[in-house]
Short mmCIF file of C-alpha atoms in Angstrom, two decimals:
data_model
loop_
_atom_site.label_atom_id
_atom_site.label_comp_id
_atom_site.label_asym_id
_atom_site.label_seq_id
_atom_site.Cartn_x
_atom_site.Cartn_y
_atom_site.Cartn_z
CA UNK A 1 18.91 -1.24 16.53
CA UNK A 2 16.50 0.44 14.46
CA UNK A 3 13.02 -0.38 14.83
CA UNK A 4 10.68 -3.23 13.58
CA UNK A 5 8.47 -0.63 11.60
CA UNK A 6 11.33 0.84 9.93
CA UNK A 7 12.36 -2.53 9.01
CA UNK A 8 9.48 -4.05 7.16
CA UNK A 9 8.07 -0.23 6.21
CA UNK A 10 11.75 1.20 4.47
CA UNK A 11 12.27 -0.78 1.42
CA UNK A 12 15.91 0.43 1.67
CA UNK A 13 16.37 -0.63 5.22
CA UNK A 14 15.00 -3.67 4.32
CA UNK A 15 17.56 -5.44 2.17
CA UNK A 16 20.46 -4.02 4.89
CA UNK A 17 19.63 -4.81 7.97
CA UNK A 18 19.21 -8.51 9.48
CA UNK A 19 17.75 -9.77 12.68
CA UNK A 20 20.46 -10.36 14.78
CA UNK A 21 19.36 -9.03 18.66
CA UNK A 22 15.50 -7.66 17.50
CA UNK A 23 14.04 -9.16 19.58
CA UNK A 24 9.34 -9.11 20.24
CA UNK A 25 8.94 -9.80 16.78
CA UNK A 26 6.73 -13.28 17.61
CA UNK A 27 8.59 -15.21 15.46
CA UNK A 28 11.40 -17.29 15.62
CA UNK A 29 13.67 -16.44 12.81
CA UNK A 30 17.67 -17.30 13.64
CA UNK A 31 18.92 -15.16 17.07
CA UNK A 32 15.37 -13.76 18.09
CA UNK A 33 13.40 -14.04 21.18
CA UNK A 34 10.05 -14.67 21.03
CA UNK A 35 7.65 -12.11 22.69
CA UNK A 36 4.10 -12.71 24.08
CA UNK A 37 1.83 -13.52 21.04
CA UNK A 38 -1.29 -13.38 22.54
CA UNK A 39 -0.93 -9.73 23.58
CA UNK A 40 0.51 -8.74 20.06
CA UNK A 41 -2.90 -6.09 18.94
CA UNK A 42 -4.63 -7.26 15.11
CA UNK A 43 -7.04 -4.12 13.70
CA UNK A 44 -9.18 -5.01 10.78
CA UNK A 45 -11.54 -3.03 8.96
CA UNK A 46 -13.18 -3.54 5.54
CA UNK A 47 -14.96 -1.31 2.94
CA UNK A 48 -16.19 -0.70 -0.20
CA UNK A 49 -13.44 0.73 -3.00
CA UNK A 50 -15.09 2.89 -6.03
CA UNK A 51 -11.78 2.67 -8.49
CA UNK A 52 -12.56 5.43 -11.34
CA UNK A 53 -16.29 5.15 -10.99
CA UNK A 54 -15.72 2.00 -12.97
CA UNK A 55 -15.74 -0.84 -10.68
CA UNK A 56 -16.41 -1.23 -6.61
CA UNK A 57 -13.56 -3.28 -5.22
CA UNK A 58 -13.35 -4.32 -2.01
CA UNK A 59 -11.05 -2.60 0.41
CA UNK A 60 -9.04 -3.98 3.62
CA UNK A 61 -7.45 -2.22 6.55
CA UNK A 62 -5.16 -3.88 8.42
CA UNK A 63 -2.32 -3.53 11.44
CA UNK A 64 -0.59 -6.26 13.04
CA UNK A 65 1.36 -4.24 16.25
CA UNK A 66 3.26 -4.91 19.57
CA UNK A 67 1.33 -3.47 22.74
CA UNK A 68 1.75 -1.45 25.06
CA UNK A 69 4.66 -2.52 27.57
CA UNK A 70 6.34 -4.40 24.57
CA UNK A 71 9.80 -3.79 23.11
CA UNK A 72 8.89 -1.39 20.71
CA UNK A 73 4.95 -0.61 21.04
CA UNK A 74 3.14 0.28 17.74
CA UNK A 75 6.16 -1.44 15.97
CA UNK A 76 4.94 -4.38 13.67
CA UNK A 77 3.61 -7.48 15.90
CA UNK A 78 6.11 -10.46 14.10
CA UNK A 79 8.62 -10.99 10.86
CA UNK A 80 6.81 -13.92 9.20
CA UNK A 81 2.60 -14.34 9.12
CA UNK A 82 0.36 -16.48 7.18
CA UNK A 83 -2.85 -14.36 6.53
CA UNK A 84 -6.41 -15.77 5.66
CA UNK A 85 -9.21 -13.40 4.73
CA UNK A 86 -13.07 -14.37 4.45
CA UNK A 87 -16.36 -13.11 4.54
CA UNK A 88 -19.49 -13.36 1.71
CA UNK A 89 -17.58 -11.95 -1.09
CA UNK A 90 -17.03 -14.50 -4.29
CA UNK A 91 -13.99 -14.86 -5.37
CA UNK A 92 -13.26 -14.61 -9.49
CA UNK A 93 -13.30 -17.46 -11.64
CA UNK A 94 -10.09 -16.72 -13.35
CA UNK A 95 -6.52 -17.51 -12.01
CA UNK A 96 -4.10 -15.93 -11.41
CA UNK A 97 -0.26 -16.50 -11.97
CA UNK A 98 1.88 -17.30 -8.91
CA UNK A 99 4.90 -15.98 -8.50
CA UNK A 100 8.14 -16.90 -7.12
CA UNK A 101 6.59 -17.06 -3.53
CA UNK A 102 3.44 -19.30 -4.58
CA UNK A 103 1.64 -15.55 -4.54
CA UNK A 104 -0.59 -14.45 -6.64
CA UNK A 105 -2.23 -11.38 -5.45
CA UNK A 106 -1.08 -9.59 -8.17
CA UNK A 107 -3.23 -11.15 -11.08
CA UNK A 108 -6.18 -13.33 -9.05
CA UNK A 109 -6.90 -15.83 -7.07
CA UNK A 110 -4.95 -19.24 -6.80
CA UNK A 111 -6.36 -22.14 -8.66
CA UNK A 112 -7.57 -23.51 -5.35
CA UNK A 113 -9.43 -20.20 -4.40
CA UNK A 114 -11.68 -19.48 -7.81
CA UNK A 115 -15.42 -18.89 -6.79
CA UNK A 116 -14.57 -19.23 -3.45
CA UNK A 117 -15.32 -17.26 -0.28
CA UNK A 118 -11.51 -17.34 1.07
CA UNK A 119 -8.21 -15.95 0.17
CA UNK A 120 -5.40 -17.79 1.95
CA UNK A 121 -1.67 -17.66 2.33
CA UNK A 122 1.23 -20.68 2.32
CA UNK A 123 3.43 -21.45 4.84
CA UNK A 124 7.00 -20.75 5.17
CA UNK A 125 7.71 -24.48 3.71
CA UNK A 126 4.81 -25.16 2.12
CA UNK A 127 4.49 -24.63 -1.90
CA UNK A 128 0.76 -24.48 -2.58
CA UNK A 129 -0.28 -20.99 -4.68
CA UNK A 130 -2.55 -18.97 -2.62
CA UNK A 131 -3.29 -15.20 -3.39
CA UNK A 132 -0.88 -14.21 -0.33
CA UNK A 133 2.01 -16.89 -0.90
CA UNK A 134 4.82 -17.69 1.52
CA UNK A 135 6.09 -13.60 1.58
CA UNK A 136 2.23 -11.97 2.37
CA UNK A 137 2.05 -10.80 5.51
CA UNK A 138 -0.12 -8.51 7.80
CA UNK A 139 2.72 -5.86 9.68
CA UNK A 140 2.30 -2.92 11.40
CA UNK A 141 0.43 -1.19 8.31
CA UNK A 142 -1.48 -3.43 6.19
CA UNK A 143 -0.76 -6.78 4.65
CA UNK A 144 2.71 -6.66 2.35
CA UNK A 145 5.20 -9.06 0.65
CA UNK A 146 7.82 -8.08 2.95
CA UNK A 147 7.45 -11.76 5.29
CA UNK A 148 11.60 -12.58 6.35
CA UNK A 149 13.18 -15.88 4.88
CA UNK A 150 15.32 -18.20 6.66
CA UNK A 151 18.01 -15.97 4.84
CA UNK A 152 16.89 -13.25 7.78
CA UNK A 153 16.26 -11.11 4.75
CA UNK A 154 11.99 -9.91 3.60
CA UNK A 155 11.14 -11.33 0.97
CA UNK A 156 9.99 -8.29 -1.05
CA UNK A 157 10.60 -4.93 -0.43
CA UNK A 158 8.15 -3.03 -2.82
CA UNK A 159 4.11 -2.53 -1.74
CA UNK A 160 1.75 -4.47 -3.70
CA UNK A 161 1.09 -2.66 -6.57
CA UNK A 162 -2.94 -1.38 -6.67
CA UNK A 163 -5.61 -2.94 -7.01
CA UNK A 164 -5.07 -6.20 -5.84
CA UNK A 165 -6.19 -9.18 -8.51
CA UNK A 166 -5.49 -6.97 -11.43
CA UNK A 167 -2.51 -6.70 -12.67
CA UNK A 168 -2.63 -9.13 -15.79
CA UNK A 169 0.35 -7.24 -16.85
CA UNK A 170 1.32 -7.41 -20.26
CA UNK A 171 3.37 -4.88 -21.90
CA UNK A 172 0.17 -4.82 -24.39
CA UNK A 173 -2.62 -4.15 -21.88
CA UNK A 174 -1.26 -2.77 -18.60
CA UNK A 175 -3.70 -0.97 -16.42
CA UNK A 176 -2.81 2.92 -16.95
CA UNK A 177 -4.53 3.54 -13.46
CA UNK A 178 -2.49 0.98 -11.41
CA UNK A 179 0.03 2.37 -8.65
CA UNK A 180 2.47 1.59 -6.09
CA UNK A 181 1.53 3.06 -2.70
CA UNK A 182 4.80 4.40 -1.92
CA UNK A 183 4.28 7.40 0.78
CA UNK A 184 7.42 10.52 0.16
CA UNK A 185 7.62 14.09 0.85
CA UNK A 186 6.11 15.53 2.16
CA UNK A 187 3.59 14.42 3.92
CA UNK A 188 6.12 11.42 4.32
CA UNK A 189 9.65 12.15 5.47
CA UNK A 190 12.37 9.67 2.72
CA UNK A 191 14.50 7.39 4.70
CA UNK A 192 18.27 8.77 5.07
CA UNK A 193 19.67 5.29 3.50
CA UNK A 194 18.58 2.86 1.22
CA UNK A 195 18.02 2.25 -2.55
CA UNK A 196 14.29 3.20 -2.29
CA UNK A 197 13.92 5.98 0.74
CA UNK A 198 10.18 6.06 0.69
CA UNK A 199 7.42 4.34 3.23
CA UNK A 200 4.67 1.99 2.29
CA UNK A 201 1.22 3.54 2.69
CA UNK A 202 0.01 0.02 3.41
CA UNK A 203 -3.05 -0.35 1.39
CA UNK A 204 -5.03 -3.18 -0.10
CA UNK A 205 -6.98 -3.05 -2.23
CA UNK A 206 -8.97 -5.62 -4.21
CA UNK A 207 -10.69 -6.25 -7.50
CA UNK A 208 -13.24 -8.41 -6.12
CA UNK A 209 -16.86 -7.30 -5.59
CA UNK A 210 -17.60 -6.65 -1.97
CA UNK A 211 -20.65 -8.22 -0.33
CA UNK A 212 -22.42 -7.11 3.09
CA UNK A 213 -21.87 -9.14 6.10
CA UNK A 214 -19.34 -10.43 8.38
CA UNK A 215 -15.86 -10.83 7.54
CA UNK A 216 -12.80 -12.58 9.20
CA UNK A 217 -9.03 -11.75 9.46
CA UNK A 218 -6.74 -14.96 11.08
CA UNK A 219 -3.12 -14.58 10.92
CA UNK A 220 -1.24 -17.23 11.78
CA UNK A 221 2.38 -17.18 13.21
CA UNK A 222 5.02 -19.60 13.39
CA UNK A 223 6.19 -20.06 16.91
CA UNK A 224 8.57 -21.80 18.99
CA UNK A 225 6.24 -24.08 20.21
CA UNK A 226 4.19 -24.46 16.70
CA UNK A 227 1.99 -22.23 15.36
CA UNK A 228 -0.24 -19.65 17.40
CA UNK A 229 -3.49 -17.95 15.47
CA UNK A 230 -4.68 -14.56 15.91
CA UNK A 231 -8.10 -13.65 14.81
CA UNK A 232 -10.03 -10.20 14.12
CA UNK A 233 -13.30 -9.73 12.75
CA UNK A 234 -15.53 -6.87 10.50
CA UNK A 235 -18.17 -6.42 8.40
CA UNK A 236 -19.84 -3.95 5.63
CA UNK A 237 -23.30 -2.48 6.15
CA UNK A 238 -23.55 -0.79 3.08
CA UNK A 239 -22.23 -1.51 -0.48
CA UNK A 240 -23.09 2.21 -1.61
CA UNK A 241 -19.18 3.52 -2.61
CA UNK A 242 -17.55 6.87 -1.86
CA UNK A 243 -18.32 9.33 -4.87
CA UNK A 244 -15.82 9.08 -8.28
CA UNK A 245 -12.62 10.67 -7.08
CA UNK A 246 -11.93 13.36 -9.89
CA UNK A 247 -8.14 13.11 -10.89
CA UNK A 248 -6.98 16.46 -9.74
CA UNK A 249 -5.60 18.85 -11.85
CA UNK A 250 -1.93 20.51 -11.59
CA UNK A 251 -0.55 23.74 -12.16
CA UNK A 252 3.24 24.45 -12.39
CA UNK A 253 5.13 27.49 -12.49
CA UNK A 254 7.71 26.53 -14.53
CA UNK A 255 10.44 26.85 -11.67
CA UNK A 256 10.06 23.09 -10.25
CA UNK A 257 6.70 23.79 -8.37
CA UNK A 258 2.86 24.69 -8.51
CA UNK A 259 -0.17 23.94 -7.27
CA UNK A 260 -2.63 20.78 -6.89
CA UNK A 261 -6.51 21.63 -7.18
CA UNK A 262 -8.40 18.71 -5.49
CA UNK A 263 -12.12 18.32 -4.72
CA UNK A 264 -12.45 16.09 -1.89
CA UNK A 265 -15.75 13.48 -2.55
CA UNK A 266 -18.84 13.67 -0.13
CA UNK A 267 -17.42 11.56 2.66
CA UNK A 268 -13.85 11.60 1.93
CA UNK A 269 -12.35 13.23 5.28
CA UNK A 270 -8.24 12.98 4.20
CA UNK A 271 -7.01 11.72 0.56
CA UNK A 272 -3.41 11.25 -0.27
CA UNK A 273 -2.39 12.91 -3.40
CA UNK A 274 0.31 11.02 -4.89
CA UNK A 275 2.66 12.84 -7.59
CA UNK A 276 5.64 11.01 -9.38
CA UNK A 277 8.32 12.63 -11.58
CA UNK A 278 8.38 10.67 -14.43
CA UNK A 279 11.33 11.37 -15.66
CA UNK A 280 13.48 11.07 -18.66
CA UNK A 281 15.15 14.02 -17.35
CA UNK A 282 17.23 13.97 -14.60
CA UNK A 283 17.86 17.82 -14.00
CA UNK A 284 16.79 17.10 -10.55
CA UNK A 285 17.88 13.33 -9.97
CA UNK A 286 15.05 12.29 -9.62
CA UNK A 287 13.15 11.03 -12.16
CA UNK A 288 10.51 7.99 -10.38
CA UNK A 289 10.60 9.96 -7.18
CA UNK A 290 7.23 10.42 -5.38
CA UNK A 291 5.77 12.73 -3.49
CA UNK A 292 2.58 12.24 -1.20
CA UNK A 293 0.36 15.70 -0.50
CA UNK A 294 -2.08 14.78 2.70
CA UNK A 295 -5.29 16.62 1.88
CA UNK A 296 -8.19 17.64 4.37
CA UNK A 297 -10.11 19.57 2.46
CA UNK A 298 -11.39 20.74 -0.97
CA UNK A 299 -8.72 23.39 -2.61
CA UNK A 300 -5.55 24.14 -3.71
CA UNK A 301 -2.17 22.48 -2.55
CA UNK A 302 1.03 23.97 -3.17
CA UNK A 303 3.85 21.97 -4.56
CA UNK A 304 7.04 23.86 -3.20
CA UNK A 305 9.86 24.41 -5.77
CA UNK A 306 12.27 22.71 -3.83
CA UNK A 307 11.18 18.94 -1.52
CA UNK A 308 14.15 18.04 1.09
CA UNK A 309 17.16 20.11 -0.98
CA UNK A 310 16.22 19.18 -4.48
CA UNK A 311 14.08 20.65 -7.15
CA UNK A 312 10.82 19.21 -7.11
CA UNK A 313 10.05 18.86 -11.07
CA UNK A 314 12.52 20.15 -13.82
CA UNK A 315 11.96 23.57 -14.43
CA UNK A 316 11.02 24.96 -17.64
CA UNK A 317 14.45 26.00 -18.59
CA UNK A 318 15.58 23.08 -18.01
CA UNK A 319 13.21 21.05 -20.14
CA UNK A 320 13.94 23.48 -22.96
CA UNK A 321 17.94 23.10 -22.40
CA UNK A 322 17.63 19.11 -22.63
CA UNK A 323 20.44 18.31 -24.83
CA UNK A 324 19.39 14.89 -25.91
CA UNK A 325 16.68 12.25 -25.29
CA UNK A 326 18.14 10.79 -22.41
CA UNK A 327 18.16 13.78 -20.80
CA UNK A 328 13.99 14.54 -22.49
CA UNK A 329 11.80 17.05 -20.90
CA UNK A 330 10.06 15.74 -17.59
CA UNK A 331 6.94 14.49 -16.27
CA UNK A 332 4.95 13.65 -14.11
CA UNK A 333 1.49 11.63 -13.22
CA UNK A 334 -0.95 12.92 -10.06
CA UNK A 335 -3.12 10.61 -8.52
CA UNK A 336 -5.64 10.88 -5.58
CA UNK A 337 -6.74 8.04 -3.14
CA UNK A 338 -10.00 9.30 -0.70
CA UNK A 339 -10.53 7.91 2.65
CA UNK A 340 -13.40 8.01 5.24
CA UNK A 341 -11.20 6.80 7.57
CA UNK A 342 -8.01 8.13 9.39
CA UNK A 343 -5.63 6.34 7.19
CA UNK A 344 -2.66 8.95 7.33
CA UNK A 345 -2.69 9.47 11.07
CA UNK A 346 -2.19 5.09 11.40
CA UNK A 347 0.34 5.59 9.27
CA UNK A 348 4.04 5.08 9.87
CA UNK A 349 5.84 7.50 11.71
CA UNK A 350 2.31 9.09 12.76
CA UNK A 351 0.99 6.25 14.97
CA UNK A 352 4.64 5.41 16.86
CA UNK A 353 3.89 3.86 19.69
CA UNK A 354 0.29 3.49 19.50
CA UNK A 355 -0.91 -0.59 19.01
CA UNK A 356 -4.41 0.45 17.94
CA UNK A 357 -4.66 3.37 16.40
CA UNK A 358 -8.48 3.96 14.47
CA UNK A 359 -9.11 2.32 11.07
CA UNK A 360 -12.32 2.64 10.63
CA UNK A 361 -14.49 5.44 9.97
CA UNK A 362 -17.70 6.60 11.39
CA UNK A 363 -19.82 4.07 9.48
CA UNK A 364 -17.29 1.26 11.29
CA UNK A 365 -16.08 0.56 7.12
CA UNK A 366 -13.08 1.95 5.36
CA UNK A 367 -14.30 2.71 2.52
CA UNK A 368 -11.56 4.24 0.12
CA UNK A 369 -12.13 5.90 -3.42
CA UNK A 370 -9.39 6.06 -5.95
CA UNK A 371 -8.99 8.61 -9.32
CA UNK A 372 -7.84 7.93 -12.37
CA UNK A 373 -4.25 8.84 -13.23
CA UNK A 374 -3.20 12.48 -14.83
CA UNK A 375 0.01 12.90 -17.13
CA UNK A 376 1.41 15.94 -17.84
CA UNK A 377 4.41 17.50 -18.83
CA UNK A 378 6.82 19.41 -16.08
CA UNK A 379 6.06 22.87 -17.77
CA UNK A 380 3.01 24.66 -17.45
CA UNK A 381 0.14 23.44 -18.66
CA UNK A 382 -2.57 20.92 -17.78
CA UNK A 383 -2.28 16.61 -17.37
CA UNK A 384 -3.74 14.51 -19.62
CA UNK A 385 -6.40 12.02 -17.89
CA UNK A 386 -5.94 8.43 -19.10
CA UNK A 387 -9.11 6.73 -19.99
CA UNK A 388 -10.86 4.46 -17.26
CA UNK A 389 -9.63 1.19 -17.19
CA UNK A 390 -12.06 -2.02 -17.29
CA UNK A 391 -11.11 -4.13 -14.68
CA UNK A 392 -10.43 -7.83 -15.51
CA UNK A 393 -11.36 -9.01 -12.01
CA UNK A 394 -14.87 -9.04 -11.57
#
């Protein structure tokens, strides 16, 4: 039986495996035991989020985990949660449009939750719109759409896409600075099976200004015996955000590789660089692949020719032998997230095993800052930087 991290982290696992015989997941969906709740470990950790130099968002840190002596320690605590998350931030005045789940994270705050200090989530048979809906959930990595159904299947199997609250998402006005935080090669390993083989990076982050003060985390979990709470608290000290990530800047070499420059912010101690291939072309297969570069420091980054047996980008002679449009020259977009906290070593598989692994940094925050999005073509030359996007969540 594969474990509960792979389960809700693996989009592709996801939509293939049920529950029958997991048991400790501290739920009680159809043939699963339920495990200690109490002992079940909640992290929480909030920060500032400086998104382009634009706007300060507020960011959240999260892991829901089994303990030690559990099933499967470090594995994700439950299936099914109902997260609430306040503290002295406001809450915009504009709503936002639920979704199929009563969610909706995705463009604002529920109708209930404008000017408020409290995001909430709905129960498994309730149908009230809150910003986390019946399928938000905090797991072993952050808080996802990826809550089980009575079908035994997650509801979701895609991260949120970032930030949080902002994607009014019309074809005419999309943010050109939004992302999914899917984690690949290779600083993430794909999963062997599944439609999508990468691994959520579990962030969330928010367009909603920050405030100092104490904040609170309660998940609730449906149990055999009703409903059991766990609570976690934090707070920010300082509003001042990380420095303006600068988008790094690529350099190919024309056979399906390169190199990344990045500049790591004062404060940033890891970033993940995230590239995508872009596509038309599909000399390589894999045109909306992404790739995930850990960085530790300021410098350059090679991007091998060749990631897990295939090439990397399209090569220049390929883009120049691309016999018709469907088969177009590729591309590609680069993208840098800073953190002052050790984000990548919580991460799934890094932190197997470990119920509490650090999320904060050494100002007790996690405080994240994101760059703006480069294009560029899959030949050599440099990305295009897309202008800073005002954020509609303020």
């Amino acid at each position: 039986m594969s474990t509960i991290h792979k389960q809700l982290l693996a989009a592709g696992l996801l939509a293939s495996l049920g529950l029958t015989a997991c048991s400790g997941s501290g739920t009680s969906p159809v043939n699963t035991t339920q495990a200690n709740l109490p002992s079940n470990v909640l992290q929480f950790a909030v920060g500032t989020a400086n998104l382009q130099g634009t706007f300060t968002g507020l960011n959240v840190a999260a892991t829901y985990r089994q303990p030690t002596g559990a099933f499967h320690p470090g594995d994700s605590a439950v299936f099914v949660s109902t997260p609430s998350l306040s503290g002295p931030f406001t809450m915009p005045t504009t709503a936002g449009s639920p979704d199929g789940f009563f969610s909706t994270i995705a463009t604002g705050p529920a109708p209930l939750e404008l000017g408020s200090h409290t995001m909430g989530g709905t129960t498994q048979n309730g149908q009230t719109p809150t910003t986390f809906g019946t399928s938000g959930g905090v797991i072993g990595l952050g808080i996802e759409p990826f809550n089980y159904n009575l079908n035994g299947l997650p509801d979701g199997t895609t991260p949120y896409t970032q930030p949080l609250y902002d994607q009014v998402g019309t074809s005419s006005a999309p943010d050109p600075n939004a992302f999914v935080p899917w984690g690949g090669p290779p600083a993430f390993a794909t999963v062997p099976s599944g439609a999508t083989p990468f691994v959520s990076e579990g962030l969330d982050i928010f367009a909603v200004k920050p405030a100092p003060g104490a904040y609170t985390l309660n998940v609730n979990v449906p149990a055999n015996t009703g409903a059991f709470t766990k609570t976690a608290n934090a707070a920010i000290a300082s509003l001042t955000p990380l420095p303006t990530f600068a988008t790094p800047t690529v350099t190919l070499d024309g056979t399906g590789g390169g190199s990344i420059n990045v500049t790591l912010p004062a404060g940033v101690t890891e970033a993940f660089v995230q590239m995508q291939d872009l596509g038309p072309g599909s000399c390589n297969g894999r045109a909306g692949f992404y790739y995930t570069f850990e960085v530790t420091a300021s410098g350059v980054t090679p991007v091998p020719d060749t990631i897990e047996g295939a090439t990397t980008l399209c090569t220049a002679a390929q883009n120049a032998s691309a016999p018709s449009p469907s088969s177009a020259p590729d591309g590609y977009s680069v993208q840098a997230v800073g953190f002052d906290y050790p984000w990548f070593e919580a991460s799934y598989p890094n932190s197997l095993g470990n119920p509490s692994p650090p999320i904060a940094g050494a100002n007790g925050q996690a405080d994240v800052t994101v760059s703006a999005v480069g294009i560029g073509p899959s030949t050599p030359g440099g990305a295009k930087v897309h202008h800073v996007f005002s954020y509609h969540r303020r």
